Coordinates of C-alpha atoms in Angstrom, one line a residue:
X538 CA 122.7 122.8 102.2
X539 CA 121.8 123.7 98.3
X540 CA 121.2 121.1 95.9
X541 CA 124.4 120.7 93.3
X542 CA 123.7 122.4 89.8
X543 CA 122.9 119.6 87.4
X544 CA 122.1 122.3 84.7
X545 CA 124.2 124.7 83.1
X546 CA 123.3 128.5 83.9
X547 CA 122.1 130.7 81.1
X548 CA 125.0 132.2 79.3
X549 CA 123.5 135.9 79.8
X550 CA 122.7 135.4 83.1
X551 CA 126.3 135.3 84.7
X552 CA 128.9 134.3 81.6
X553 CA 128.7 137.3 79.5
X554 CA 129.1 139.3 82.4
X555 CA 132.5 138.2 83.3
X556 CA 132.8 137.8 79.8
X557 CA 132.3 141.5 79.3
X558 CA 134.6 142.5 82.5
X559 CA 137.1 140.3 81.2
X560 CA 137.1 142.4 78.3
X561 CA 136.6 145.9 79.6
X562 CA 139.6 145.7 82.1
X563 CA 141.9 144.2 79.8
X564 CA 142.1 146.0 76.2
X565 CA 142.7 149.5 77.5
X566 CA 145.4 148.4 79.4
X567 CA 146.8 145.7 77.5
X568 CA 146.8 148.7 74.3
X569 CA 148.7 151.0 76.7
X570 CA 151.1 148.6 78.1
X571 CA 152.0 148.1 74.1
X572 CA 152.4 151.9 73.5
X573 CA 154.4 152.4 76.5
X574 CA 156.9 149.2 75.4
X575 CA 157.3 150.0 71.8
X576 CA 158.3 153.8 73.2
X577 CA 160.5 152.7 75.6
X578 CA 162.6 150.6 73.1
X579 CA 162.4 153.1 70.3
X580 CA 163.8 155.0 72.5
X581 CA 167.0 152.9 73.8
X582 CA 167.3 152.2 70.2
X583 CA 167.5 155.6 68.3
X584 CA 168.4 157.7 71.1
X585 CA 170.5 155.5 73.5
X586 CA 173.9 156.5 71.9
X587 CA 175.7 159.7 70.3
X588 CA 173.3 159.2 67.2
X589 CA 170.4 160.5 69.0
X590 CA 170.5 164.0 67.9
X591 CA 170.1 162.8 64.5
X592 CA 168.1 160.0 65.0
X593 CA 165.8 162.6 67.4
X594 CA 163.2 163.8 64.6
X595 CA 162.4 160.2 63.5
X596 CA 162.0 159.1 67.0
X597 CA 159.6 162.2 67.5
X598 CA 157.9 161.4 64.8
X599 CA 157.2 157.8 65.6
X600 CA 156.2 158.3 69.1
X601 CA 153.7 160.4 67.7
X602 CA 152.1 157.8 65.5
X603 CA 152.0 155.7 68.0
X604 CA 150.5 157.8 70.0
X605 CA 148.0 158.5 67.4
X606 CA 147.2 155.2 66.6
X607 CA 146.7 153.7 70.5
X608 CA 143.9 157.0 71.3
X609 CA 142.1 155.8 68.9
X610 CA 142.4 152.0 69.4
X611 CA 141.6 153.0 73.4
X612 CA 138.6 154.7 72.6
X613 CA 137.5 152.1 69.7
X614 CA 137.8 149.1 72.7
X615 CA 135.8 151.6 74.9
X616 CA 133.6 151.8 72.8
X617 CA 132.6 148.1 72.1
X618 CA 132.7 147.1 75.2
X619 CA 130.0 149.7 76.1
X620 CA 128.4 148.3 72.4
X621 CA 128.8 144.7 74.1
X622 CA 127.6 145.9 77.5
X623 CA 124.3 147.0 75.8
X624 CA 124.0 143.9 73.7
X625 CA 123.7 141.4 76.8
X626 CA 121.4 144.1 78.9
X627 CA 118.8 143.7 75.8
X628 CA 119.5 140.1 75.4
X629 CA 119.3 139.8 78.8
X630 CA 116.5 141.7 78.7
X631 CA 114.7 139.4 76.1
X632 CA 115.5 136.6 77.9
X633 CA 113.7 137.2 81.1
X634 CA 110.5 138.3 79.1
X635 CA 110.8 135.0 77.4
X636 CA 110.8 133.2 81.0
X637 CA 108.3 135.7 82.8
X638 CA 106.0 134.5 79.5
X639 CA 106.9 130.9 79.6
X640 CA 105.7 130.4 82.8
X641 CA 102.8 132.5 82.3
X642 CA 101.7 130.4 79.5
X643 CA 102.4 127.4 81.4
X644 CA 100.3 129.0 84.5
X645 CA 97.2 129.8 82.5
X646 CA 97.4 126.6 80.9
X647 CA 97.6 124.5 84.3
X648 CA 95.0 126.7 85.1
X649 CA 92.4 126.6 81.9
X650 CA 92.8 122.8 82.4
X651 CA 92.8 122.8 86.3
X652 CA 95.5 120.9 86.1
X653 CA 96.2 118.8 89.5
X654 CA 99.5 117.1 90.2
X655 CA 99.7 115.2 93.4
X656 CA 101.3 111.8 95.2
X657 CA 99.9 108.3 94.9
X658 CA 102.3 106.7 97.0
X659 CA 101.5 105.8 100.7
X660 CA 103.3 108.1 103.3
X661 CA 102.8 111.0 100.9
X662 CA 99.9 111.9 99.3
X663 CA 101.4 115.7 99.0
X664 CA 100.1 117.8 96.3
X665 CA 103.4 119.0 93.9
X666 CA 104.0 122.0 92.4
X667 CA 106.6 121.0 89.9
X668 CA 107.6 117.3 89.2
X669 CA 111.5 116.2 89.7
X670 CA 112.2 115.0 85.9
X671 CA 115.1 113.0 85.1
X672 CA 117.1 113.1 82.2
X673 CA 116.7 110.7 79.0
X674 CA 120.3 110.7 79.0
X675 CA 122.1 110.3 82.3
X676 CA 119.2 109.7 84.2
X677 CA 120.3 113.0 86.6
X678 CA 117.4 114.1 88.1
X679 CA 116.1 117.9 87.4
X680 CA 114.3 119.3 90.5
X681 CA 113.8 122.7 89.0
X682 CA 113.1 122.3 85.5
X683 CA 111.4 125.8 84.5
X684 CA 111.9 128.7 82.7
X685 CA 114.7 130.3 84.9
X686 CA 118.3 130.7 85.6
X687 CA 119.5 127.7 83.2
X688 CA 117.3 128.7 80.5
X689 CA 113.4 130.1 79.3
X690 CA 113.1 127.5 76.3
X691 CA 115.6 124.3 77.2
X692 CA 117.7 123.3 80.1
X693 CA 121.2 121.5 79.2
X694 CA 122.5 118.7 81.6
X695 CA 125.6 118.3 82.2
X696 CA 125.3 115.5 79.8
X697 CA 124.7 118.1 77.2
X698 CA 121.0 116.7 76.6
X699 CA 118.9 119.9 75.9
X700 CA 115.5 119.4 78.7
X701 CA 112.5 121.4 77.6
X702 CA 111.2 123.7 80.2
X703 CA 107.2 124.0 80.3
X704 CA 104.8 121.2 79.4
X705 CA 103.6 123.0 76.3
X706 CA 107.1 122.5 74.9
X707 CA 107.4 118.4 75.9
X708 CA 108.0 118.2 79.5
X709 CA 105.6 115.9 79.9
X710 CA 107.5 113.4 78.1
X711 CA 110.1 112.6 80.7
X712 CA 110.1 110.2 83.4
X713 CA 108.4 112.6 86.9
X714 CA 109.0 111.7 90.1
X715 CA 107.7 113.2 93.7
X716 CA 109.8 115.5 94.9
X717 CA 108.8 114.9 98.9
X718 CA 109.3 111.4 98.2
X719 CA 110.9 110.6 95.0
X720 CA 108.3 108.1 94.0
X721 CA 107.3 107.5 90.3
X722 CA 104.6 109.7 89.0
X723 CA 102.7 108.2 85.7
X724 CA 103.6 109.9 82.5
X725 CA 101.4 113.3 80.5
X726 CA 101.4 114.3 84.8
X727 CA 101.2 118.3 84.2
X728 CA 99.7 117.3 81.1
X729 CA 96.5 116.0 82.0
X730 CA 94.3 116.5 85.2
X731 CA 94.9 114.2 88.1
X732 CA 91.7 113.2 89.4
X733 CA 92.0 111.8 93.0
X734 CA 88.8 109.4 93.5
X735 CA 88.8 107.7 97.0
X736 CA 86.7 104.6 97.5
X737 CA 85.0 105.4 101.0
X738 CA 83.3 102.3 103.0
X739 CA 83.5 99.8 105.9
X740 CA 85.5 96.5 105.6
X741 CA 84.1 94.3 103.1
X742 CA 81.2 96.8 101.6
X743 CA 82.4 96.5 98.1
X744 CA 84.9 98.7 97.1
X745 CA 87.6 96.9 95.6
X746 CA 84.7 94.8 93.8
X747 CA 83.1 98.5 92.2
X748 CA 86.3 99.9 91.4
X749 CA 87.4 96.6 89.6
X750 CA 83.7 96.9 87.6
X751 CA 83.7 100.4 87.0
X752 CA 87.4 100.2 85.4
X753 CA 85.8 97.3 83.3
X754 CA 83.0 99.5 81.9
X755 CA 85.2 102.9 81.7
X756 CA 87.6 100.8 79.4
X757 CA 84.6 99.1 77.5
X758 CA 83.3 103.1 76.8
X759 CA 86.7 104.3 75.8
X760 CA 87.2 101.2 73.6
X761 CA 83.6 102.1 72.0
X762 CA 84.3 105.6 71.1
X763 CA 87.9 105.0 69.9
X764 CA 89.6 105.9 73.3
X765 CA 92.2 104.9 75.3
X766 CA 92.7 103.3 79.1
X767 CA 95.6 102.2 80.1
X768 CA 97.0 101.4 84.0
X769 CA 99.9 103.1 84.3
X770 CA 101.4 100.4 86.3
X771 CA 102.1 96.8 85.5
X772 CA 101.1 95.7 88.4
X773 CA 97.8 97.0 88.9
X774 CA 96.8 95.7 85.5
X775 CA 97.5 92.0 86.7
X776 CA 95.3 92.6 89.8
X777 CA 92.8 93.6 87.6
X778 CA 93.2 90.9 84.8
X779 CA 93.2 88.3 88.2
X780 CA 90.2 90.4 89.2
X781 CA 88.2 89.6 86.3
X782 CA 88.7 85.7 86.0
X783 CA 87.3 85.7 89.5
X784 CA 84.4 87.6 88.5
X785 CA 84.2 84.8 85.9
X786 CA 84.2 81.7 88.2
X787 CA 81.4 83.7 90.0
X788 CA 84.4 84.4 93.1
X789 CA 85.3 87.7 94.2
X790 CA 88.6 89.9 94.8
X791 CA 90.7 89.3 97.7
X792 CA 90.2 91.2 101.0
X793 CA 92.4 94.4 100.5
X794 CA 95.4 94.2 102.4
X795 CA 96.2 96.2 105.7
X796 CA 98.7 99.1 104.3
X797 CA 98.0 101.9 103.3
X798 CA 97.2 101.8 99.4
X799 CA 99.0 102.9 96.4
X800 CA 96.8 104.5 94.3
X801 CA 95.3 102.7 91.0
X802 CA 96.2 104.7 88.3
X803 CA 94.0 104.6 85.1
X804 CA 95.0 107.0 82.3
X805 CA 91.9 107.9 79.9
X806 CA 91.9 109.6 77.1
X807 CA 88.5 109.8 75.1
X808 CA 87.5 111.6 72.0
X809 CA 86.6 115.6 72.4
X810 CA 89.5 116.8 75.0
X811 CA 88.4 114.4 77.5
X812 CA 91.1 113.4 79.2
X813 CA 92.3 112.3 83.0
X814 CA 94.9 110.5 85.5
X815 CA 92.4 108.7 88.1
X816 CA 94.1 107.7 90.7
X817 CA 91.7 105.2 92.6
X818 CA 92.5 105.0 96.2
X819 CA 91.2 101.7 97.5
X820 CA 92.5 101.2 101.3
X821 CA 91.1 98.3 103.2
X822 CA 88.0 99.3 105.3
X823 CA 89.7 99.3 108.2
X824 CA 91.5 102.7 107.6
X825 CA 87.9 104.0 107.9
X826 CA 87.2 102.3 111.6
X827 CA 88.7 105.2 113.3
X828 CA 89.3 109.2 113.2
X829 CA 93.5 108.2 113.8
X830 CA 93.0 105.9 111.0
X831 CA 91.0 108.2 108.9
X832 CA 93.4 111.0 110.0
X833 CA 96.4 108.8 107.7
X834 CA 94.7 109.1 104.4
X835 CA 96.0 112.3 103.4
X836 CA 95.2 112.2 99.8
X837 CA 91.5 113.1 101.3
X838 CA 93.1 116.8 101.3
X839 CA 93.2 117.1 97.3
X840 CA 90.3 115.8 95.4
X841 CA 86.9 117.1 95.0
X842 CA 84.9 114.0 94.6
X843 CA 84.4 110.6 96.4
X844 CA 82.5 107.3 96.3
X845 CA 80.9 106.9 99.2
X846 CA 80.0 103.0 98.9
X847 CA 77.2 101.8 101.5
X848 CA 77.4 98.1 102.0
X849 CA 73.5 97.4 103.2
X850 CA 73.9 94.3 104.8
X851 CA 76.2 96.8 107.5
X852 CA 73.2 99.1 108.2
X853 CA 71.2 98.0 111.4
X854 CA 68.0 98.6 110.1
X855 CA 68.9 96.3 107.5
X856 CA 69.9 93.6 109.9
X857 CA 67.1 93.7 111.8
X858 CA 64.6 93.4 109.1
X859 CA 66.2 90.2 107.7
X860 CA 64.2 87.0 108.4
X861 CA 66.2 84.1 109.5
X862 CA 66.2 82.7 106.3
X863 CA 67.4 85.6 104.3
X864 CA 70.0 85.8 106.7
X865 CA 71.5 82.6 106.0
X866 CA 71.2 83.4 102.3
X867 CA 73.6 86.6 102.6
X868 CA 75.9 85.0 104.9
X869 CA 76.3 82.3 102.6
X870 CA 76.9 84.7 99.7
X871 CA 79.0 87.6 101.0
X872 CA 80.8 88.7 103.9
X873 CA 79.2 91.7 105.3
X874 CA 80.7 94.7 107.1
X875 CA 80.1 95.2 110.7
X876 CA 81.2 99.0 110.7
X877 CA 77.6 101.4 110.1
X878 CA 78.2 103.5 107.0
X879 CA 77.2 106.3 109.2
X880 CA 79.7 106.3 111.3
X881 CA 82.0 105.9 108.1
X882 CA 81.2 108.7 106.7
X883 CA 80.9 111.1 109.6
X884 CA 84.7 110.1 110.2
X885 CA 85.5 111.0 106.7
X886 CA 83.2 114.0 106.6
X887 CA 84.6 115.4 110.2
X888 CA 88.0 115.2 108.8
X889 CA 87.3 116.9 105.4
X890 CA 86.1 120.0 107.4
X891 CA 89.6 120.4 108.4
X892 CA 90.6 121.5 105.1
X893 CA 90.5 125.2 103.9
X894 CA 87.7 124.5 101.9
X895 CA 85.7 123.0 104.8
X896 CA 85.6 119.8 102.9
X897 CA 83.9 121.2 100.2
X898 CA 83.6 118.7 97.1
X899 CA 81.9 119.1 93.8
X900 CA 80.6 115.3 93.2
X901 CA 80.0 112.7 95.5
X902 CA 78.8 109.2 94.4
X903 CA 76.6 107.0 97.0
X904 CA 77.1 103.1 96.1
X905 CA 75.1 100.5 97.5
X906 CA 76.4 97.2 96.6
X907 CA 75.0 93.7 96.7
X908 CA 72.0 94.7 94.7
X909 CA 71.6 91.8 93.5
X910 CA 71.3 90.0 96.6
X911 CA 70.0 92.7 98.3
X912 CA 66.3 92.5 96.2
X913 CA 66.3 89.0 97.1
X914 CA 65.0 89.9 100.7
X915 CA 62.0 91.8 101.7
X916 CA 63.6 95.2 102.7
X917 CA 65.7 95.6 99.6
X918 CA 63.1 96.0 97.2
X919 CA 63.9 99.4 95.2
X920 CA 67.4 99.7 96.0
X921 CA 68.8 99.0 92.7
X922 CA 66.1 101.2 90.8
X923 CA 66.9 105.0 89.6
X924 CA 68.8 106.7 92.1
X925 CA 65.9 109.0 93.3
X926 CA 64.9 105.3 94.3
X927 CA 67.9 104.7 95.7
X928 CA 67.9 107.7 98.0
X929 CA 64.3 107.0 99.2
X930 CA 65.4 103.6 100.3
X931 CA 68.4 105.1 101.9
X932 CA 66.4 107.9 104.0
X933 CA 63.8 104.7 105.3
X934 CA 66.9 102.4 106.2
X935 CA 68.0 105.2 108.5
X936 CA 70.5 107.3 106.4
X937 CA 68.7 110.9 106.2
X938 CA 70.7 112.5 108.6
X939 CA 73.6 111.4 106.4
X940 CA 71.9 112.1 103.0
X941 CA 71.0 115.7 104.3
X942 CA 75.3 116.4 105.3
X943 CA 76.0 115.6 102.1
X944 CA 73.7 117.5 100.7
X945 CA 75.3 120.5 102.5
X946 CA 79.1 119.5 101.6
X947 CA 78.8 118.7 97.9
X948 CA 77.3 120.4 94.9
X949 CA 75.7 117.4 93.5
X950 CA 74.6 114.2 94.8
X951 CA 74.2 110.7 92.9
X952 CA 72.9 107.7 94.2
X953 CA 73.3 104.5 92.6
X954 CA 73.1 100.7 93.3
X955 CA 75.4 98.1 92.0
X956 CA 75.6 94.6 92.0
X957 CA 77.6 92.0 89.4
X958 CA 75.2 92.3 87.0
X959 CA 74.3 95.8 86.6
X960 CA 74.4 97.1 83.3
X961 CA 78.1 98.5 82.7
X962 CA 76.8 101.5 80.7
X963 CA 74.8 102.7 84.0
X964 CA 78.5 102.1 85.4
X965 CA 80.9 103.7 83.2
X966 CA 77.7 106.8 83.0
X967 CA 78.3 107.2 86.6
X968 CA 82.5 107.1 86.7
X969 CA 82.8 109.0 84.3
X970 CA 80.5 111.6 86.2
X971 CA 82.6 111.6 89.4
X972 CA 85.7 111.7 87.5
X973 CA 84.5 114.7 86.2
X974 CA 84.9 113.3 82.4
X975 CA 82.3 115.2 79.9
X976 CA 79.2 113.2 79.5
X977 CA 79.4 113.7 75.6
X978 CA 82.1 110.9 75.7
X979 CA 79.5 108.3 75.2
X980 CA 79.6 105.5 73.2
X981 CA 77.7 106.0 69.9
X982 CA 75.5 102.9 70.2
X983 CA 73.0 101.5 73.3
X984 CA 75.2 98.3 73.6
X985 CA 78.5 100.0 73.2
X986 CA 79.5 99.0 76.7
X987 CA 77.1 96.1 77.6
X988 CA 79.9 94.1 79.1
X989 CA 80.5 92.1 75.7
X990 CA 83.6 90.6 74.3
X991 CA 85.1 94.3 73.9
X992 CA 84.8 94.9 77.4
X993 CA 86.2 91.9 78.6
X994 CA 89.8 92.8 77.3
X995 CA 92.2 93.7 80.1
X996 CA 93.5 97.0 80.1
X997 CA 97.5 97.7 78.9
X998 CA 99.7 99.5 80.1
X999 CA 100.7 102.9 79.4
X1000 CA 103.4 103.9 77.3
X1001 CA 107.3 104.7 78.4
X1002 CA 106.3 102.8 81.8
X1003 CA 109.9 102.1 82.1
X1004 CA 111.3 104.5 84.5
X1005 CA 113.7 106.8 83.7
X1006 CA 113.2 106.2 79.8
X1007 CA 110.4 108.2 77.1
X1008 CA 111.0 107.4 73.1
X1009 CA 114.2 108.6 72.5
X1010 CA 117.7 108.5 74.0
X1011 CA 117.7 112.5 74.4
X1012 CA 114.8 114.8 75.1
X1013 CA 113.3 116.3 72.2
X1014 CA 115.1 119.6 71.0
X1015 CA 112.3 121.4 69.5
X1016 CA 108.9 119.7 69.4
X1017 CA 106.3 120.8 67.3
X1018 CA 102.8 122.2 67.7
X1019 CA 101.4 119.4 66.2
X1020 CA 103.1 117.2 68.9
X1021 CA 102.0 118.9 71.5
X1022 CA 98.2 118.7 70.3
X1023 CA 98.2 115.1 69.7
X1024 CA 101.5 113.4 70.7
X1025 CA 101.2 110.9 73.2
X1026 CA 104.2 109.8 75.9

């Protein structure tokens, strides 16, 4: 069954031609038909009676002006409909080397930017080609909205709003959806790389807790160096704001809930072209228990980074080497996972071979958590130093078999340990890393993101959040260079 136009089709594309036949089969005939009438009824009129041999010469003679007149009127009409005929072939012409370009512009630029557009909604996950966009100004919803058969430079609804066609021209400003599942995508998508950053650990190793800290010292960085961070939805900003007081009061988030997760989404957009859509995927450990569960987490096929956060409390080695009394001291303080890291990550890494690319990923970021109440006991000593540190400790707690597969399946390594109070600089240093921001998007003084009053400000959200509206009531007609280099949704 095809989809029902909600575009109007080029007018060189079908109209002109039945324009031009229109034309061609009607003014030789119609000219003729006129000839042949006029004839007929000079006729009946000067030669229809006993007159007619003296009326004959004057009939001759206006049969044969009309004669000479309609040759040349036949010919002229032949002529510009051939004249017309060439016209829309060369406009025609024009116009599909305006859309072959168009969307090789728009090509190299997704390209040059490595531009990644994929799902954050549960059930999906798919990676998209080309956003559903809905209209500004009857909310119809475009699902081919490129330089083709309705038009290389601007679509026109059937509401007559003109819709431009490539993101270099303001695409990005309308309101995106999924188009396998018709869920909202957040706004500059096509625009801006979408960097898919799955959280990876057992239940209750940290994750939520990291995510939640490393969001806090992104925005604190951003804030520093006259960026932006925004959450592109409301609701995920109010987790995070509730996230924060309980960091306050000295609590901690709320177990993660069962389903599977929505992604966070984080715009940021920092000084010197660095700019990104995370989308932090944060499922309850649970997901990770089993190769079924594992199996669901489909947004695993698209990104090429991950956290991988070790809760050390859930290694054996650990466990074994606590004395009775340290052991009351971390049960007291945190919950601690019973699912080994290693077999965490061997699920994760087994199903990330099933990908094209073997799995392949270009940063991976190792976590240990609890820092801070993990150098409170006699085995965690050095596992919230430097990260070559933080590697040795992992090899002697048993993870070198696991250190050496990641060695083989990403093309760089860092290993890093967190707790409450680690410094947020050493945080926001190693997001922005795995998030693949550049590193010259620092802050331009040491205590630019030390965690003070500037970092304690919750996130907003980002603009047009409201679906199905951007700015104005129409799409913009012609937007400018300078728009397109610095004009924000």
């Amino acid at each position: 069954m095809t989809e029902p136009e909600v575009a109007y089709r080029h007018y060189l594309l079908v109209q002109v031609w039945r324009d031009w036949w229109a034309i061609a089969r009607t003014v030789v005939p119609r000219i003729w038909v006129m000839a042949r009438n006029v004839v007929v009824w000079l006729t009946r009129t000067l030669l229809g009676g006993p007159w007619g041999y003296f009326t004959f010469p004057v009939w001759l003679a206006l049969c044969a002006g009309i004669v000479a007149a309609a040759l040349p009127a036949a010919a002229l009409g032949v002529v510009f409909s051939v004249l017309y005929a060439v016209v829309a072939a060369v406009g025609l012409s024009g116009w599909l080397v305006c859309v072959l370009v168009l969307a090789a512009v728009e090509r190299g630029f997704m390209a040059y930017g490595r531009i990644l557009q994929t799902c954050p909604h549960p059930f999906c996950y798919e990676k998209i080609a080309l956003p559903v966009y809905e209209c500004p100004g009857c909310g119809v919803r475009h699902p081919r909205l490129a330089p083709g058969r309705a038009g290389a430079f601007r679509h026109v609804c059937r509401c007559g709003a003109r819709l431009p066609t490539t993101v270099p021209l303001g695409r990005f400003r309308l309101a995106a959806y999924c188009p396998h599942c018709g869920g909202r995508l957040p706004e500059r998508i096509g625009r801006v790389r979408v960097e898919p950053l799955p959280f990876v650990g057992g239940p209750a190793a940290g994750k939520t807790t990291f995510m939640f800290l490393g969001i806090r010292a992104l925005h604190a960085r951003a804030r520093a160096v006259s960026g932006r961070l925004a959450f592109v939805e409301r609701r995920h900003a109010e987790a995070y704001a509730g996230a924060i007081r309980e960091f306050g009061r000295g609590g901690r988030p709320a177990k993660t809930g069962p389903e599977l997760p929505l992604a966070t989404m984080v715009d940021v957009d920092l000084p010197g072209g660095a700019r990104r859509i995370l989308y932090l995927f944060d499922p309850a450990g649970e997901h990770y228990t089993g190769a079924t569960e594992v199996e669901s987490l489909r947004y695993l096929d698209h990104g090429e980074a991950l956290l991988f956060v070790v809760d050390p409390f859930a290694l054996p080695l650990v466990r074994r080497s606590l004395t009775a009394e340290e052991r009351r001291l971390v049960d007291a303080s945190a919950a601690s996972s019973q699912e080994d890291p290693a077999d965490t990550l061997q699920r994760v890494l087994n199903e990330l071979r099933s990908r094209p690319d073997r799995g392949r990923q270009k940063r991976v970021a190792v976590v240990v958590t609890k820092t801070d109440l993990l150098e409170r006991t006699g085995i965690g000593q050095g596992a919230g130093g430097p990260q070559d540190a933080v590697r040795r400790w992992l090899e002697g707690v048993g993870l070198g078999n696991i250190i050496r597969a990641l060695d083989q399946v990403a093309g760089e390594v860092r290993y890093f340990g967190s707790g409450l109070h680690t410094p947020p600089a050493e945080v926001a240093d190693l997001l922005s890393w795995v998030a693949g921001l550049p590193a010259g998007a620092r802050a331009p003084r040491a205590d630019a993101a030390d965690g003070g009053q500037e970092g304690q400000e919750v996130p907003g959200t980002a603009r047009c959040a409201r679906p199905g509206r951007c700015g104005a009531a129409t799409a913009p007609a012609s937007p400018s260079a300078t728009r397109w280099g610095g004009g924000r949704c």
